[in-house]
Short mmCIF file of C-alpha atoms and ligand atoms in Angstrom, two decimals:
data_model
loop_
_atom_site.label_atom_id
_atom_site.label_comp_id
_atom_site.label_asym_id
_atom_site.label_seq_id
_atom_site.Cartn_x
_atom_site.Cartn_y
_atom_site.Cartn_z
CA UNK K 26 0.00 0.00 0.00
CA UNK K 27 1.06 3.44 -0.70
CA UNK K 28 2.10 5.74 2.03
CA UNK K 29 0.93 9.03 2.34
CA UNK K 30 3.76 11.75 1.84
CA UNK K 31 6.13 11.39 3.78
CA UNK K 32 8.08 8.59 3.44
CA UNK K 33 9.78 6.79 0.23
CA UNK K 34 8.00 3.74 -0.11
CA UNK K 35 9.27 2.95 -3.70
CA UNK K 36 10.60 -0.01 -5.18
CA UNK K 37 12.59 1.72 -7.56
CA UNK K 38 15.29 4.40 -7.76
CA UNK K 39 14.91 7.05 -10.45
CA UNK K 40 18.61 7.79 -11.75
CA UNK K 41 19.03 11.49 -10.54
CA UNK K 42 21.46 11.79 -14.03
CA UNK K 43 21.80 10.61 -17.49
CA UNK K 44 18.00 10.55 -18.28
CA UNK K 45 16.46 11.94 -21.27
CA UNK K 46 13.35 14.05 -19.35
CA UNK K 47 10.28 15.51 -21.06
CA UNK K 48 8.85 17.97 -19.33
CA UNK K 49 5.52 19.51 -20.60
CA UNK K 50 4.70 22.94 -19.45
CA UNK K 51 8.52 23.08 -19.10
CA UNK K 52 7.92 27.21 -20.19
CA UNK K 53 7.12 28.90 -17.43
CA UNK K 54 6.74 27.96 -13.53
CA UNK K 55 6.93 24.59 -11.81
CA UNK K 56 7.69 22.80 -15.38
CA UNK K 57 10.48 25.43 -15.98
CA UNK K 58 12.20 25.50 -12.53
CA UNK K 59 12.23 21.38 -12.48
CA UNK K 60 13.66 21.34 -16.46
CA UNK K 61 16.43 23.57 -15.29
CA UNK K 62 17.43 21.73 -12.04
CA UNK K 63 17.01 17.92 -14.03
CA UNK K 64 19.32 19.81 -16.61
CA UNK K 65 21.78 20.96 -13.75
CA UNK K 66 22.13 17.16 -12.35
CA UNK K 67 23.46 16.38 -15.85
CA UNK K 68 20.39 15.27 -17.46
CA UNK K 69 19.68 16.21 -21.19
CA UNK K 70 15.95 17.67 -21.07
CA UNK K 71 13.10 18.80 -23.79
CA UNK K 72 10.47 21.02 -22.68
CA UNK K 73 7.09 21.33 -24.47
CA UNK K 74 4.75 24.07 -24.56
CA UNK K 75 2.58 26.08 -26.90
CA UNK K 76 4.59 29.08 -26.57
CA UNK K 77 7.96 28.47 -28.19
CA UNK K 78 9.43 32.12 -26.96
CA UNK K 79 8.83 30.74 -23.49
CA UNK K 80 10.25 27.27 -24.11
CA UNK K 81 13.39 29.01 -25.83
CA UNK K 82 13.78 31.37 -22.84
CA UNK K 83 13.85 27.71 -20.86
CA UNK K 84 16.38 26.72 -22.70
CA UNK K 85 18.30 29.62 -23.25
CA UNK K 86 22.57 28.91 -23.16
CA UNK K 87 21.59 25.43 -21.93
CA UNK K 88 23.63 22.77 -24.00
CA UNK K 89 21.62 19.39 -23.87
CA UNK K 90 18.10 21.45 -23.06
CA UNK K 91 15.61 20.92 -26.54
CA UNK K 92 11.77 22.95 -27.04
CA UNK K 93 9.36 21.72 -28.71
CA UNK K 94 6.03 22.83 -29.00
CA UNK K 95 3.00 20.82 -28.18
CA UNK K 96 -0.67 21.25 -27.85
CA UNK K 97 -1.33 18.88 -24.94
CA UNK K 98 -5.36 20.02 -25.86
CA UNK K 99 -5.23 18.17 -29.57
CA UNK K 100 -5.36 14.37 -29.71
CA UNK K 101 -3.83 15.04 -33.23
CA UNK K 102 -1.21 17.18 -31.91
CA UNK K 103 0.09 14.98 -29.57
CA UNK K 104 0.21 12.13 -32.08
CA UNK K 105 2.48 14.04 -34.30
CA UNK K 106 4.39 15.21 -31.35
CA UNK K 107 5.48 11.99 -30.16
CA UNK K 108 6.71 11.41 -33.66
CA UNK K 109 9.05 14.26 -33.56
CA UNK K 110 10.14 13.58 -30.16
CA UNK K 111 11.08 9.86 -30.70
CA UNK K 112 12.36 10.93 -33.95
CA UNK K 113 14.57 13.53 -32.31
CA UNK K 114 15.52 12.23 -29.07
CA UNK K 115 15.17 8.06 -28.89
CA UNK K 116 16.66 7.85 -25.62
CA UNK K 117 13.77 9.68 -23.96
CA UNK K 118 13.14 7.73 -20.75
CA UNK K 119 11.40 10.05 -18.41
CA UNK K 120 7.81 11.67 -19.26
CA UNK K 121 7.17 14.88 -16.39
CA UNK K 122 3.25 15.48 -17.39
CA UNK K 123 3.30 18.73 -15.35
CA UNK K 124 1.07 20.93 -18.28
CA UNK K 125 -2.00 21.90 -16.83
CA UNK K 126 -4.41 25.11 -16.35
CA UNK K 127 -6.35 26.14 -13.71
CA UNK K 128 -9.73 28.34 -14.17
CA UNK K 129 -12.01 29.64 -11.66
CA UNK K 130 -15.71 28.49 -11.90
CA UNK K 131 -18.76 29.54 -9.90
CA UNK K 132 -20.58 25.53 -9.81
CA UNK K 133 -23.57 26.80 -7.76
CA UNK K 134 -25.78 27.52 -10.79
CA UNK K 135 -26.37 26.52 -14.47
CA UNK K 136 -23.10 28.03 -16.41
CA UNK K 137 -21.41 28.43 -19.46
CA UNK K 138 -19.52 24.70 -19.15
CA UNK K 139 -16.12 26.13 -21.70
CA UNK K 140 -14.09 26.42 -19.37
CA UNK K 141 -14.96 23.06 -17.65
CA UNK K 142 -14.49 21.26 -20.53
CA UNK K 143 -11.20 23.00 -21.17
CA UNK K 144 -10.00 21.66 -17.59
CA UNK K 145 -10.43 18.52 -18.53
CA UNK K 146 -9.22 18.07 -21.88
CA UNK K 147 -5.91 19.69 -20.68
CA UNK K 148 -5.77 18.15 -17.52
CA UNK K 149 -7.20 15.05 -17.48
CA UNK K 150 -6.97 14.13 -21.02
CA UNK K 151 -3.92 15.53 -22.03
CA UNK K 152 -1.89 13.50 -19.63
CA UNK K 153 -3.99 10.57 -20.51
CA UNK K 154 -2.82 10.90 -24.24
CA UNK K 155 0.46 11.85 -23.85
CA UNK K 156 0.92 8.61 -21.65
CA UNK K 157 -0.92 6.82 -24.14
CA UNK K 158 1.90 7.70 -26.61
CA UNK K 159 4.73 7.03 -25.17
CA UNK K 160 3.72 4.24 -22.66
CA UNK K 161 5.60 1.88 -25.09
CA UNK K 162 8.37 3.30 -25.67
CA UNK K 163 9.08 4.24 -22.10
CA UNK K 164 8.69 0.61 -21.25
CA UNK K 165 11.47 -0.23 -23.94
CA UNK K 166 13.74 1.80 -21.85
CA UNK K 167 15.92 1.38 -19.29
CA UNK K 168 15.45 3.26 -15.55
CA UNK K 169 11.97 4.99 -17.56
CA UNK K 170 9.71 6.80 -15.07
CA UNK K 171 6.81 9.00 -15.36
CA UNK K 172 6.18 11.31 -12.84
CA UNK K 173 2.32 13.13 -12.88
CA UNK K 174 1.87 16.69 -11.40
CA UNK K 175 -1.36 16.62 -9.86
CA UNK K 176 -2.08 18.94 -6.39
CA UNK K 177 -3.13 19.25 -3.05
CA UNK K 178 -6.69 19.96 -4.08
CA UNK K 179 -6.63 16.27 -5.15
CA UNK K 180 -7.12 15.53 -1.82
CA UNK K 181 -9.34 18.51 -0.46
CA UNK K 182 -10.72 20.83 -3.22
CA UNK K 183 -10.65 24.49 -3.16
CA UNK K 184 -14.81 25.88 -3.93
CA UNK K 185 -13.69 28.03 -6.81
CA UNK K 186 -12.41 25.43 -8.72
CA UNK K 187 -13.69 22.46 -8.62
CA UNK K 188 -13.32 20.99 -12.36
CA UNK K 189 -9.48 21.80 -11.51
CA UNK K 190 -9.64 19.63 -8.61
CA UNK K 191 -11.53 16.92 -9.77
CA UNK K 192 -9.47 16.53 -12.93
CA UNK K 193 -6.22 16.52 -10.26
CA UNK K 194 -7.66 13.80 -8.22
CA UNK K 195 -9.02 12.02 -11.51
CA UNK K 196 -5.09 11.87 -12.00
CA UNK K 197 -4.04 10.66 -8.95
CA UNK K 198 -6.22 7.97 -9.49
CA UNK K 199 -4.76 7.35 -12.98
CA UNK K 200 -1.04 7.06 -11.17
CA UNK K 201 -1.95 4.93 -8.61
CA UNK K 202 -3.47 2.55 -11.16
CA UNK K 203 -0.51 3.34 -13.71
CA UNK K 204 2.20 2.45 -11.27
CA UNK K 205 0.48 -1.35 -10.59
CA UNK K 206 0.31 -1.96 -13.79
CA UNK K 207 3.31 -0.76 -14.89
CA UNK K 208 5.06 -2.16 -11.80
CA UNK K 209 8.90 -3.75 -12.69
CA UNK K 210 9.02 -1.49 -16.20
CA UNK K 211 8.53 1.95 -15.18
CA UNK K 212 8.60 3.95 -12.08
CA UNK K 213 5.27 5.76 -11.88
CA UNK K 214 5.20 8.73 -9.52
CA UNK K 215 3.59 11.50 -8.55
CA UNK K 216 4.38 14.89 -7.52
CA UNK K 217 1.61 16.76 -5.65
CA UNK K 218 2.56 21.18 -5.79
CA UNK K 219 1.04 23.01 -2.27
CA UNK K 220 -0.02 26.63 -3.24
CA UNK K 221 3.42 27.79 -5.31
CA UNK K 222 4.34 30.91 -6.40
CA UNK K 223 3.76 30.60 -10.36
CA UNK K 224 1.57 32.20 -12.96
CA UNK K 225 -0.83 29.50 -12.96
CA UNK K 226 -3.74 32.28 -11.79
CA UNK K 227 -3.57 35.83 -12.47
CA UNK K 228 -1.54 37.31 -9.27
CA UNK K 229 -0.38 34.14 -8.05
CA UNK K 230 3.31 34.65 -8.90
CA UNK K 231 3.93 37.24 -5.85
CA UNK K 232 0.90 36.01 -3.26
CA UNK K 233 1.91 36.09 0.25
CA UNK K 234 1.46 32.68 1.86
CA UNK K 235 2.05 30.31 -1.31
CA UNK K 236 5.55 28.50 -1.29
CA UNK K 237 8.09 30.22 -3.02
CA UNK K 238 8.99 28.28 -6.28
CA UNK K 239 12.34 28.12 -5.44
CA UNK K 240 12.07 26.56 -2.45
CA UNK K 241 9.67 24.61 -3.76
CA UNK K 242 11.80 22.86 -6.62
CA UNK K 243 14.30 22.44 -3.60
CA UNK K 244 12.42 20.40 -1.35
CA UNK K 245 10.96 18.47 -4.82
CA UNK K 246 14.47 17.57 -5.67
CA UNK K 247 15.48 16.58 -2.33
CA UNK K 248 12.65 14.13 -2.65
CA UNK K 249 13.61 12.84 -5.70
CA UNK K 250 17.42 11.82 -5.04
CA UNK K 251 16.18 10.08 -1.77
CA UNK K 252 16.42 6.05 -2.15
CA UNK K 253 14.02 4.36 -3.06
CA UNK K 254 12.01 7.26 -4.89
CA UNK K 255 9.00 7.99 -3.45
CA UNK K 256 6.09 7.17 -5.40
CA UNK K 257 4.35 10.39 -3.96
CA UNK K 258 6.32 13.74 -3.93
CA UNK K 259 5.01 15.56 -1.35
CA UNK K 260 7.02 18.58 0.73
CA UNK K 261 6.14 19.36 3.34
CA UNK K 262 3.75 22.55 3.18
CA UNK K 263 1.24 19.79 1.23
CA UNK K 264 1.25 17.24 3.80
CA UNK K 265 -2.15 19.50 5.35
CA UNK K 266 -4.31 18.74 2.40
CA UNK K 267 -2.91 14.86 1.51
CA UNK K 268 -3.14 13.84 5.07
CA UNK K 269 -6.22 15.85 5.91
CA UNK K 270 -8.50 12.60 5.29
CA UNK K 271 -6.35 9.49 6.89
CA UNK K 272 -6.18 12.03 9.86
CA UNK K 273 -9.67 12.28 10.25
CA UNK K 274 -9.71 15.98 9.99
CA UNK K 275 -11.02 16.42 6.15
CA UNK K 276 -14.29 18.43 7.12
CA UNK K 277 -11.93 21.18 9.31
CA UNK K 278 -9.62 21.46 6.68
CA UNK K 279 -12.05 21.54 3.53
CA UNK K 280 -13.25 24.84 5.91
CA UNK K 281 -9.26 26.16 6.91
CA UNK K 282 -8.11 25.56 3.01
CA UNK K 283 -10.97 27.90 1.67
CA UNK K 284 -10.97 30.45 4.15
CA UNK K 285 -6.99 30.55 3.89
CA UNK K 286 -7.39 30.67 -0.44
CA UNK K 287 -10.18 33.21 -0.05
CA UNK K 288 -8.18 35.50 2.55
CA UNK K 289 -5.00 35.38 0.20
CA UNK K 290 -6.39 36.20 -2.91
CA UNK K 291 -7.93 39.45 -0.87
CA UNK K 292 -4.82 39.95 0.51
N1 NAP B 4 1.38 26.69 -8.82
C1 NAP B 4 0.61 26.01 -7.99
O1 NAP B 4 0.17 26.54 -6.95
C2 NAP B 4 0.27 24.59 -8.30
C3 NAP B 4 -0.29 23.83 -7.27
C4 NAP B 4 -0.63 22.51 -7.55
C5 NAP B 4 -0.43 21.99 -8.80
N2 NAP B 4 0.10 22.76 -9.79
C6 NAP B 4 0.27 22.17 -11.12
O2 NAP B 4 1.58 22.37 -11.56
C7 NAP B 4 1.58 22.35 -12.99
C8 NAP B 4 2.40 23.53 -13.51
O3 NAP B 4 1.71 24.72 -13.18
P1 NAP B 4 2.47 26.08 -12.80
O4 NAP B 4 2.03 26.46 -11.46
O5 NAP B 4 3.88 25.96 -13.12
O6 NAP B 4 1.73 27.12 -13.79
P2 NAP B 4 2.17 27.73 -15.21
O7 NAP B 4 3.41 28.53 -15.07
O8 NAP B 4 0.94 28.39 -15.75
O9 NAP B 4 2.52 26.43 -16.05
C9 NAP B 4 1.59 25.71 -16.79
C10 NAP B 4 2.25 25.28 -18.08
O10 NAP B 4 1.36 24.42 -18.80
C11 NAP B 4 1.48 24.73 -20.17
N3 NAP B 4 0.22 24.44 -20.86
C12 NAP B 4 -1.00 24.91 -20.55
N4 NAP B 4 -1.89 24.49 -21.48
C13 NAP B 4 -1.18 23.75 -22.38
C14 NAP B 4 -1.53 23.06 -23.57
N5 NAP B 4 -2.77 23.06 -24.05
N6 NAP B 4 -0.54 22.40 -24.24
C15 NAP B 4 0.73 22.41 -23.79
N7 NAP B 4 1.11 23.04 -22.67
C16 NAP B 4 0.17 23.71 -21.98
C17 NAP B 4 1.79 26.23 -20.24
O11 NAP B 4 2.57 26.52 -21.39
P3 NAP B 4 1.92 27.19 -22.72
O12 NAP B 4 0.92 28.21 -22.25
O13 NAP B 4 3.11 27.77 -23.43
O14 NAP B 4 1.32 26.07 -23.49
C18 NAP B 4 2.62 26.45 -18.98
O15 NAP B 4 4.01 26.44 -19.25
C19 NAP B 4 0.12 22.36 -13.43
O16 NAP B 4 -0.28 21.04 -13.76
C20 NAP B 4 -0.60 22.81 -12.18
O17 NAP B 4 -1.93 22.35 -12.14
C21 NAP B 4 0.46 24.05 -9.56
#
């Protein structure tokens, strides 16, 4: 059974060098800071992204660092991205599905359902597909791992948002089934973000109270060289929400997570 945070409970080791690492999202943010610190270990890394002026800032006087773009949104587009990624770099052995958006929704009456459905195909499907891609290939490799970004609202959702947080906890779900099944051929883990710093939401880059993204990739790091890998990620600061139920305290902290999200975007 899978422990819950904090201790590493994998089988496996993930080599902390000499990977070949996707990272999608890898242009701004959490996917960014983790590209350039797998890339720093001595690790040859591509980051994807729509924006290719953000993926070449990434990458920017990084030998061994590659863009290219991807539309995690189009089934078609991530077809024909996998193609030029295998065709590019065949020794990719490590697939970071950390794209993702995050839109605010009022659920408590009938609603235009866009931005919903956007959630999902970016978040839920889009990791799906991109999996679905590459699964083989991955398994043809040696020391492969994938490693899912979902979030502490997986595990206590934030009223605002609550396509976001089902299609995070949809995704846990995925990775806890992905890692059984994939169980002896590649390490399947997943890395759950507290509240970081990081233009995920408009004004969330500089909000008092979310985690510095610095620190942030520090502590995830830190996680990852420890042996065995985890199969959960979790620092510290998300511990509150992924604990919340086993510690029979999930109705207080459903209540203490929104008041503290509706206090710090009012400052
Ligand atoms: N920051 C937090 O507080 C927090 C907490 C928990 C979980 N997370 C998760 O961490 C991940 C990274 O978020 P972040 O905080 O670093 O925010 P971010 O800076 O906005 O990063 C999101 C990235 O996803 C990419 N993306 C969005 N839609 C895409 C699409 N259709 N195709 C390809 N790429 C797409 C964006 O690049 P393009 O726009 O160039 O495509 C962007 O680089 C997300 O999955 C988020 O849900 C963040």
């Amino acid at each position: 059974m899978t422990d819950i945070g904090a201790t590493p409970i994998g089988e496996k080791v993930m080599q902390q060098t000499g990977n070949t690492i996707l990272i999608t999202g890898g242009g701004s943010g959490i996917g960014q800071e983790l590209a350039r610190r797998f890339h720093d270990l001595g690790n040859t890394v591509i980051v994807a992204g729509r924006r290719i002026e953000a993926l070449q800032e990434t990458i920017a006087g990084r030998d061994g660092m590659h863009a290219l773009t991807l539309d995690i949104d189009s089934a078609e587009g991530i077809a024909d991205f996998a193609e030029r990624l295998l065709a590019a770099h065949p020794a990719v052995n490590v697939l970071v599905n950390n794209a993702g958006i995050m839109r605010f929704e009022d659920a408590s009456a009938g609603r235009d359902l866009a931005d919903a459905e956007a959630t999902v195909t970016t978040n839920l499907l889009g990791p799906i597909r991109l999996t679905n891609a590459l699964v083989d290939h991955l398994k043809s490799q040696a020391g492969s791992a994938i490693i899912n970004v979902t979030s502490g609202l997986a595990f206590v959702p934030l009223l605002t948002t609550p396509t976001y947080n089902a299609t995070k906890a949809a995704i846990h779900s995925y990775t806890v089934a992905l890692r059984e099944v994939l169980k002896g051929r590649v390490e399947v883990i997943e890395l759950a973000p507290p509240a970081v710093q990081t233009g995920l939401t408009p004004g969330q880059e500089s909000r008092p109270g979310y985690q510095p993204l610095g620190e942030f990739a520090d502590e995830v790091m830190a996680l990852l060289a420890l042996e065995p890998t985890p199969a959960e990620v979790m620092v510290p600061r998300v511990a509150f929400l992924r604990r919340a139920e086993v510690e029979d305290r999930f109705d207080d902290t459903l209540v203490q997570l929104n008041a503290f999200a509706t206090a710090a975007r009012n400052g």
